[in-house]
Short mmCIF file of C-alpha atoms in Angstrom, two decimals:
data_model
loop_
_atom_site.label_atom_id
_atom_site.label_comp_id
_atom_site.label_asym_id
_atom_site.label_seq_id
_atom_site.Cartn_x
_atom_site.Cartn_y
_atom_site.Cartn_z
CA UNK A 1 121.44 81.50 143.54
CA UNK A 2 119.95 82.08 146.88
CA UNK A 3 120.50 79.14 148.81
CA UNK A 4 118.89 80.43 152.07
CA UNK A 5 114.99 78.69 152.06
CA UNK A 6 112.35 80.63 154.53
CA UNK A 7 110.74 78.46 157.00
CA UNK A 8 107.51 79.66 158.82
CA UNK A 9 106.88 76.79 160.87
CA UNK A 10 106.42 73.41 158.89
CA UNK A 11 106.43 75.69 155.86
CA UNK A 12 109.30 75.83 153.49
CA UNK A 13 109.48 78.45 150.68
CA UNK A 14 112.52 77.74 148.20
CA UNK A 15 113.10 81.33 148.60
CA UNK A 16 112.85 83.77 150.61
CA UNK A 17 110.58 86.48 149.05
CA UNK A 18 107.13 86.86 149.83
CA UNK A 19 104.76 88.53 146.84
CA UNK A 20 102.97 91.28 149.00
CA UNK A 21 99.46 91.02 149.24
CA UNK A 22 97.78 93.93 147.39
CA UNK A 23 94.42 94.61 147.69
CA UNK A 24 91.06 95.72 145.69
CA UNK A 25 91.93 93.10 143.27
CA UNK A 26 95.76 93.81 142.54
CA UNK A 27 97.48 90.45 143.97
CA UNK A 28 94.80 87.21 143.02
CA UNK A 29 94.58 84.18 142.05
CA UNK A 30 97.06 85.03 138.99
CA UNK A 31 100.12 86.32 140.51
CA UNK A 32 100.13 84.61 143.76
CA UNK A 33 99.69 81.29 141.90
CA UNK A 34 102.78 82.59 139.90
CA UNK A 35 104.83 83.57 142.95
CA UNK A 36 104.33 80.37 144.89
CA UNK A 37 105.30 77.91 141.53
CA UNK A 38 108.54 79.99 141.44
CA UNK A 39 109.36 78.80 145.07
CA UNK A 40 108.06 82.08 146.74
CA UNK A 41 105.23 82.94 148.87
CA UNK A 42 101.99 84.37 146.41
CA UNK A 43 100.02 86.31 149.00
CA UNK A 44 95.76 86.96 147.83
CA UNK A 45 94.89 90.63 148.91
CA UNK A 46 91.74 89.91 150.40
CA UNK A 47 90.17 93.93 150.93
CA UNK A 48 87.12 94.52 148.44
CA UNK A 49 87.65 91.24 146.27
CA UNK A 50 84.28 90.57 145.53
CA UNK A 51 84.47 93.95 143.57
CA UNK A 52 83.49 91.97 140.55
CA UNK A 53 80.60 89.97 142.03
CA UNK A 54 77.11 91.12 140.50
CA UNK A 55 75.77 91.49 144.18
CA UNK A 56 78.20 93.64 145.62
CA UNK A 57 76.56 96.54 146.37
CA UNK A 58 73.24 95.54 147.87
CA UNK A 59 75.19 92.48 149.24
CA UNK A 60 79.00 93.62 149.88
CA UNK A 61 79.78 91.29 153.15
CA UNK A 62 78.73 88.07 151.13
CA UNK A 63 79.83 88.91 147.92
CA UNK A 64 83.50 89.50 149.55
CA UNK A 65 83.64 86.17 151.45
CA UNK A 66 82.12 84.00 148.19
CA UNK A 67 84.83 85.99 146.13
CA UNK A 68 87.47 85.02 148.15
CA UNK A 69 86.82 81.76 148.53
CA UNK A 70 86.69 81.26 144.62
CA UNK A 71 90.04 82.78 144.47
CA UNK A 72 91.80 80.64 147.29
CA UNK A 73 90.20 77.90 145.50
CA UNK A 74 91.56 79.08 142.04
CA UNK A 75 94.98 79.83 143.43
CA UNK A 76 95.28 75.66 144.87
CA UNK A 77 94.27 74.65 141.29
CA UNK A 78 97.20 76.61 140.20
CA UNK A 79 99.98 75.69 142.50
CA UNK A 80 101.25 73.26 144.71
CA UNK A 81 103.01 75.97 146.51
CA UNK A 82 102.85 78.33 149.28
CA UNK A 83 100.19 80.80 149.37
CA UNK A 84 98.55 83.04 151.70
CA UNK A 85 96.08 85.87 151.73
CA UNK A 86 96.33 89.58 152.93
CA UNK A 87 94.10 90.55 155.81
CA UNK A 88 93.40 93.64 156.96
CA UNK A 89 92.44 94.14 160.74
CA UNK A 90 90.52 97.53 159.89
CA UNK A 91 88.04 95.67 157.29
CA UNK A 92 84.57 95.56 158.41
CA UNK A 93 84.60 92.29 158.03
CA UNK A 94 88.27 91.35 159.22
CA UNK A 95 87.20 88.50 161.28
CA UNK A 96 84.80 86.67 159.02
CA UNK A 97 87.55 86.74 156.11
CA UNK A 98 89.82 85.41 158.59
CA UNK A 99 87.56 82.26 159.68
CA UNK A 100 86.54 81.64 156.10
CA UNK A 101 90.66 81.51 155.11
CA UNK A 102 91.39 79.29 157.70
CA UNK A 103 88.37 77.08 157.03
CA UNK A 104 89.77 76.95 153.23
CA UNK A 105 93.10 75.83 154.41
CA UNK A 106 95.07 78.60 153.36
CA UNK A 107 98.92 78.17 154.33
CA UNK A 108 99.18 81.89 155.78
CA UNK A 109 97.35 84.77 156.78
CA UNK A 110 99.20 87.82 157.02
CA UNK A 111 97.36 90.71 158.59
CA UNK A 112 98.53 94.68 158.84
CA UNK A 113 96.62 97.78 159.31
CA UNK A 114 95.83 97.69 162.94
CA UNK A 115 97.38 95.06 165.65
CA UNK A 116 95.24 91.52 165.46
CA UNK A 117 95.27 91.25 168.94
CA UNK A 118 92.62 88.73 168.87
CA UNK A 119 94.30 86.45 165.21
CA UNK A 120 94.80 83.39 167.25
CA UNK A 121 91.06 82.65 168.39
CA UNK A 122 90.01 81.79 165.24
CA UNK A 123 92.30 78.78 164.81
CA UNK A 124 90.26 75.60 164.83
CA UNK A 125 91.35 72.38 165.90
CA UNK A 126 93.82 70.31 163.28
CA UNK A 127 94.00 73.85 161.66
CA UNK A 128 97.52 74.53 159.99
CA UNK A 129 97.56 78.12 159.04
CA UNK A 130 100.06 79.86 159.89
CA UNK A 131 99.69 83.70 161.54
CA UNK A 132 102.05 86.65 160.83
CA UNK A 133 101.02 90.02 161.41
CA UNK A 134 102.40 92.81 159.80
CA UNK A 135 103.99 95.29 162.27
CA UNK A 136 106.04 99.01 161.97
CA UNK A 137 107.62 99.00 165.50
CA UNK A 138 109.25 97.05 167.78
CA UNK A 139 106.95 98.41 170.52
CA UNK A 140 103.82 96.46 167.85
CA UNK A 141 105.67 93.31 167.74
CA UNK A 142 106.61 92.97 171.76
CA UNK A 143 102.60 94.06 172.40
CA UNK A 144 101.21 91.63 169.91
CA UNK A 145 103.82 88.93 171.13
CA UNK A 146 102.83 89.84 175.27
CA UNK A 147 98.91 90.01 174.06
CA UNK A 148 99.34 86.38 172.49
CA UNK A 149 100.65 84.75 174.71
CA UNK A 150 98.78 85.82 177.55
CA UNK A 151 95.32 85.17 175.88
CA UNK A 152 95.66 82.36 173.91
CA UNK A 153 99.48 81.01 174.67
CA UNK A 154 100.33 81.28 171.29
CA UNK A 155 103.50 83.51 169.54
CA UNK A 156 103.55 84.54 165.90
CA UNK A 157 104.72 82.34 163.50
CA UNK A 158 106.54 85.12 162.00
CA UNK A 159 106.46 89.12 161.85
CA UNK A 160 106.56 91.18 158.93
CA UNK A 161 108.34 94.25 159.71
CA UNK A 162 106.82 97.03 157.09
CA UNK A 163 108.97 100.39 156.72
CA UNK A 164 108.01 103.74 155.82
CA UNK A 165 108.74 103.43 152.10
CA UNK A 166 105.92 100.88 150.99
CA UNK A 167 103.03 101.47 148.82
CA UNK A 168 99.73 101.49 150.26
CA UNK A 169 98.72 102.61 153.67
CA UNK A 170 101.37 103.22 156.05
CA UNK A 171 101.65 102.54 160.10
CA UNK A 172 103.35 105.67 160.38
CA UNK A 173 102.44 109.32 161.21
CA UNK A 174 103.12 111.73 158.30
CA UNK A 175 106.26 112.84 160.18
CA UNK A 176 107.73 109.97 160.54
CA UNK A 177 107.91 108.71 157.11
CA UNK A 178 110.95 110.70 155.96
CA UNK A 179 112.48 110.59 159.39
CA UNK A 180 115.82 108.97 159.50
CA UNK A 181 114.87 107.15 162.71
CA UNK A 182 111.90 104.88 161.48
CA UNK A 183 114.01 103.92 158.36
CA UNK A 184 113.77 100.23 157.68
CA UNK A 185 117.39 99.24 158.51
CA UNK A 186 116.72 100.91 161.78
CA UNK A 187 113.13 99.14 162.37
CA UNK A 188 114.12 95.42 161.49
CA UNK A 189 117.40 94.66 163.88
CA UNK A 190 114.97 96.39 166.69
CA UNK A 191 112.55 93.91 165.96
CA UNK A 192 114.43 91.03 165.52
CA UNK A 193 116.19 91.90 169.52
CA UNK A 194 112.91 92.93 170.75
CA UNK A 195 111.30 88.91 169.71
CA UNK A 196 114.67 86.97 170.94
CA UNK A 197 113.66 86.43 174.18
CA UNK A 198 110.12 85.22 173.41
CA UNK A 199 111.80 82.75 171.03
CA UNK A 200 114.16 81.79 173.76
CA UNK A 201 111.31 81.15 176.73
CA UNK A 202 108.93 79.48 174.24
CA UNK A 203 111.78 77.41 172.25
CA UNK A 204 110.24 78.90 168.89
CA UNK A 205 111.66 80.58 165.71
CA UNK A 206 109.68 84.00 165.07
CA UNK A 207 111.66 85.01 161.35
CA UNK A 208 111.56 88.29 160.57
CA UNK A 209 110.75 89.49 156.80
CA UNK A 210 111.42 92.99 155.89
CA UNK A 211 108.93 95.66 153.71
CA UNK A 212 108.68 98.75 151.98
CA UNK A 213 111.00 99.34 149.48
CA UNK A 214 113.18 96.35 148.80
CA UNK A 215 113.75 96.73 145.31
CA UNK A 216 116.52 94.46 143.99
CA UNK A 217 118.34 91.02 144.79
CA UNK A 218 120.96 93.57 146.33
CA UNK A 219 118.77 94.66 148.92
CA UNK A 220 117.52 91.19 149.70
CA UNK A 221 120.93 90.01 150.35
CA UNK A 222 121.67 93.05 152.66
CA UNK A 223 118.08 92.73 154.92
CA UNK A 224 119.09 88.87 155.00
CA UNK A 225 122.43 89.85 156.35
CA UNK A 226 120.68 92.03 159.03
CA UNK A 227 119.34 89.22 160.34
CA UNK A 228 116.53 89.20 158.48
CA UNK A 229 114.66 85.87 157.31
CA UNK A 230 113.27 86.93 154.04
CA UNK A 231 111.86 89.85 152.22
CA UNK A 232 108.36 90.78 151.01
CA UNK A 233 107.87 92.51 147.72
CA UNK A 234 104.60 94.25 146.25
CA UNK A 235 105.99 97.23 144.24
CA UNK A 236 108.18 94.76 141.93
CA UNK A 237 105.27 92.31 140.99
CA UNK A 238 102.69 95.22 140.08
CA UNK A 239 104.35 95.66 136.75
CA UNK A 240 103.86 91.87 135.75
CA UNK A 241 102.21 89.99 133.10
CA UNK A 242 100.72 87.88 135.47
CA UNK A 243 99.37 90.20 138.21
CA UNK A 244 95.94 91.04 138.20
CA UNK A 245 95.43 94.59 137.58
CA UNK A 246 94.86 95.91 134.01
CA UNK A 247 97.18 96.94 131.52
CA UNK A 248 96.71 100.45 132.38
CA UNK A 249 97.67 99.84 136.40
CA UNK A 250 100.65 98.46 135.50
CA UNK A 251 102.05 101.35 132.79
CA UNK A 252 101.36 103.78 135.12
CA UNK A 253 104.21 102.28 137.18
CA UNK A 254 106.49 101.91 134.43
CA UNK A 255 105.64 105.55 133.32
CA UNK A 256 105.68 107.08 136.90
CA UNK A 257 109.29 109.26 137.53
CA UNK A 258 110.63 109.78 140.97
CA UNK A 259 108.54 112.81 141.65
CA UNK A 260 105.04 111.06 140.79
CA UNK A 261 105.14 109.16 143.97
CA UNK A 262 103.76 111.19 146.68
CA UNK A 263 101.84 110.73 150.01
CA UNK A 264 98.26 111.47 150.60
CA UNK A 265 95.74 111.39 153.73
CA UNK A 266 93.55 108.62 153.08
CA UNK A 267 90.00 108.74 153.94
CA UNK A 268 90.50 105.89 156.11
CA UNK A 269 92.76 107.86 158.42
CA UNK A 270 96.24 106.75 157.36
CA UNK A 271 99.06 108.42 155.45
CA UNK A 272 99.21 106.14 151.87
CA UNK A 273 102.20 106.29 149.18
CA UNK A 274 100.36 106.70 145.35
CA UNK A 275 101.47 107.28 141.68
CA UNK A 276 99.96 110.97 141.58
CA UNK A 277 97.86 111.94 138.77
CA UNK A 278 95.02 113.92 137.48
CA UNK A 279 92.62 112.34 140.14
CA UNK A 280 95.42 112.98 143.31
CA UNK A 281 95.22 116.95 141.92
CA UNK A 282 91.18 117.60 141.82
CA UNK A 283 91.38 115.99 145.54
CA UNK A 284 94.20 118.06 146.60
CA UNK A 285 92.44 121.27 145.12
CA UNK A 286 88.99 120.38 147.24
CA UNK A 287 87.54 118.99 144.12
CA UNK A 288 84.43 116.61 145.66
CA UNK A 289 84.18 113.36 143.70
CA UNK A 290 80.60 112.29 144.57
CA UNK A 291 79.99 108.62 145.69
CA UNK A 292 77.37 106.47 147.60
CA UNK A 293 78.64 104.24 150.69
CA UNK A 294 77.75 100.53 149.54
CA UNK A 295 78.66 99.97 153.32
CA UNK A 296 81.32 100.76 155.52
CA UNK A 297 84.06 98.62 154.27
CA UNK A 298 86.98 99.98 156.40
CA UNK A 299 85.99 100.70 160.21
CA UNK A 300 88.22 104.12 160.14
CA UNK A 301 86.86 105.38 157.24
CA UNK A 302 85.52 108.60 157.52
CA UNK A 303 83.09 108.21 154.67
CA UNK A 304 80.52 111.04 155.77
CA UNK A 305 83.34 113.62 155.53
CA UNK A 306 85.49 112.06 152.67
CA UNK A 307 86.15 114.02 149.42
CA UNK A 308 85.93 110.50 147.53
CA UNK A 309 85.31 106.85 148.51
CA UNK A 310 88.87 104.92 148.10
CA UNK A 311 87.23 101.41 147.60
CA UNK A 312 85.39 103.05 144.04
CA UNK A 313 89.09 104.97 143.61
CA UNK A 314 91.06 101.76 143.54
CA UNK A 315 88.32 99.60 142.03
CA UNK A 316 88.40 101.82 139.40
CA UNK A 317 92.74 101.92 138.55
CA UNK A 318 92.47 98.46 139.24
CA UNK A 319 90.08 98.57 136.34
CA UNK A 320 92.58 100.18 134.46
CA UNK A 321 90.20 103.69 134.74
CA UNK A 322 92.65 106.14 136.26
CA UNK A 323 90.40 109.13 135.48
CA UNK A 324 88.28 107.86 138.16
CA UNK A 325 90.86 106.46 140.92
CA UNK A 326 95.07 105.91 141.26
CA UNK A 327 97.35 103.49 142.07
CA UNK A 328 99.01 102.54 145.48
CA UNK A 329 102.87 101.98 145.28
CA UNK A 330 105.87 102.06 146.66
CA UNK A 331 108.45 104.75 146.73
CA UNK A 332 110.75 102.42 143.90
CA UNK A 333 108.26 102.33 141.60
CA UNK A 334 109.86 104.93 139.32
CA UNK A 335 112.64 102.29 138.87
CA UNK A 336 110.12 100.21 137.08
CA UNK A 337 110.58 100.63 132.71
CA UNK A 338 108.69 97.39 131.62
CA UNK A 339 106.54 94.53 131.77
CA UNK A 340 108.00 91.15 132.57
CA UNK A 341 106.98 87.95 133.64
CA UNK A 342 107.18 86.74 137.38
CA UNK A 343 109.65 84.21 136.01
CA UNK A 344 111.99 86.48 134.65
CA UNK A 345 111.87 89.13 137.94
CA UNK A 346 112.62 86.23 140.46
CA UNK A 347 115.35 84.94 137.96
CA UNK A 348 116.44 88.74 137.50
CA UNK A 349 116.41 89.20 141.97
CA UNK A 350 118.70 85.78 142.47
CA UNK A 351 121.34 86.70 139.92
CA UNK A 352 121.66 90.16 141.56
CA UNK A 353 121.79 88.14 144.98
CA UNK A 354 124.24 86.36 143.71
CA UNK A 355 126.17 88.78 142.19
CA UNK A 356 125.78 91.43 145.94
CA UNK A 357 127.03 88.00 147.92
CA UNK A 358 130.20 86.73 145.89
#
């Protein structure tokens, strides 16, 4: 079994795998409560999650903060164990999601899509949450590290480095994502040297947990032998009884083959990995799929000139009605052929640990 724990601060997960936090409803209360009674970290996606509340529309900024507090609330009644929530910087409302988690007690907020530059100011006093932004660079991690310090005298408590074979959006420009240079096992050692001497003037442990594309216990042990503290999954827990998309979401993952999973531009300005389908094809033909703004969720979101609105695309496969939107996942998600239980993965990822280490 793996014997190596991952410690974030006074945090101790009994292993080392982080459930990634997937957003517009994918990751709740039900598979992060899962994740975190297996020993692992379950991680709430936090974008859009008060997609179900009656009020979202003419409401959307209060009906996202009262849905996530129900669900952070949910998730404790669940578990004892480790969770966290998914924030991202380029939501509208990024930094009331982030005072509300924090006031709520969560363990961990993990936050991506843009650099958090400002994370730490919204720590209160006695607070214990932990911060770990989700970077693709070295350059991100030294800048956020530099930034930090210098404003609030504060370092990460850890650094999730995502690579260019996630699902989702991606921090990389089109070009870089099949470019041999921004590969994972390139980005992760460069992180972990570009963070040792912050550790070693501060006297703190930043670990480093690698993304995008870790598929099997075999690829956990060899990012752990990199240097790497632990791993974060999303792809791998999609196609789970427990996780909180609909039946439909999760067999399009175990139907997808190698060639469904493509890139797209995404109206909010990124490049984003997605199980193509009929949807992906009227887009890519200049087929207009008419929508109303409910407000501006995302700040980068071009909504004026957007061929669709991604919040009613993903609302709607989360819904399990891929006519109307598609799923987000990562380039390993052809690999996926059934539905298990989160039990039976993590068991599944420490006997192929154990099997890559003997």
């Amino acid at each position: 079994m793996i014997h190596t724990k991952l410690k974030i601060g006074d945090l101790v997960a009994k292993i080392p795998i982080i459930q990634g936090g997937m957003s517009v409803g994918i990751s709740l209360s039900g598979l992060a409560s899962a994740v975190a009674e297996e020993g692992g970290i379950g991680v709430i996606g936090t974008a859009m999650i008060g997609m179900s509340e009656s009020d979202l529309y003419s409401n959307g900024l209060e009906a996202n903060l009262r849905a996530l507090k129900k669900e952070i609330r949910k998730t404790r009644e669940m578990t004892q164990g480790i969770i966290g929530v998914n924030i991202m910087v380029a939501l509208t409302n990024y930094a009331d999601m982030v005072k509300l988690s924090i006031e709520e007690g969560i363990d961990i907020i993990f936050c991506g899509a843009g650099l958090p530059l400002d994370l730490p100011k919204y720590l209160t006093n006695g607070s214990k949450t932990k911060l770990v932004p989700i970077v693709s660079s070295d350059r991100a991690a030294k800048i956020i590290c530099r930034k930090w310090l210098s404003k609030f005298n504060y370092l990460p408590d850890a650094l999730v480095v995502e690579g260019p074979k996630a699902g989702g959006h991606l921090g990389f420009k089109m070009e870089q994502i099949n470019d041999p240079d921004y590969v994972l096992e390139k980005i992760v050692p460069q992180v972990i040297d570009a963070i040792k001497p912050f550790e070693k003037d501060h006297q703190k442990d930043i670990p480093v947990i690698a993304a995008g594309g870790i598929y099997s216990g075999k690829d956990i042990y060899r990012f752990l032998k990199m240097g790497a503290a632990g791993v974060q999954m999303g792809t791998r827990f999609v196609a789970t009884h427990e996780c909180d998309a609909a039946i439909e979401f999760k067999q399009a993952f175990v139907d997808a083959e190698e060639d469904d999973l493509v890139l797209i531009k995404s109206p909010v300005g990124l490049p984003g990995r997605v199980v193509r389908n009929k949807f992906i094809d009227d887009v890519n033909l200049g087929v207009r799929k008419p929508f109303k703004c409910p407000y501006h969720c995302i700040k980068t979101c071009d909504y004026k000139n957007s061929p669709y609105c991604i919040s009613f695309a993903l609302i709607s496969a989360k819904k399990g009605k891929l006519k109307h939107g598609f799923a987000f996942a990562g380039t390993n998600a052809y690999r996926i052929d059934k539905i298990i239980s989160v039990k039976t993965l993590i068991t599944s990822l420490l006997q192929e640990y154990e099997q890559a280490s003997s």
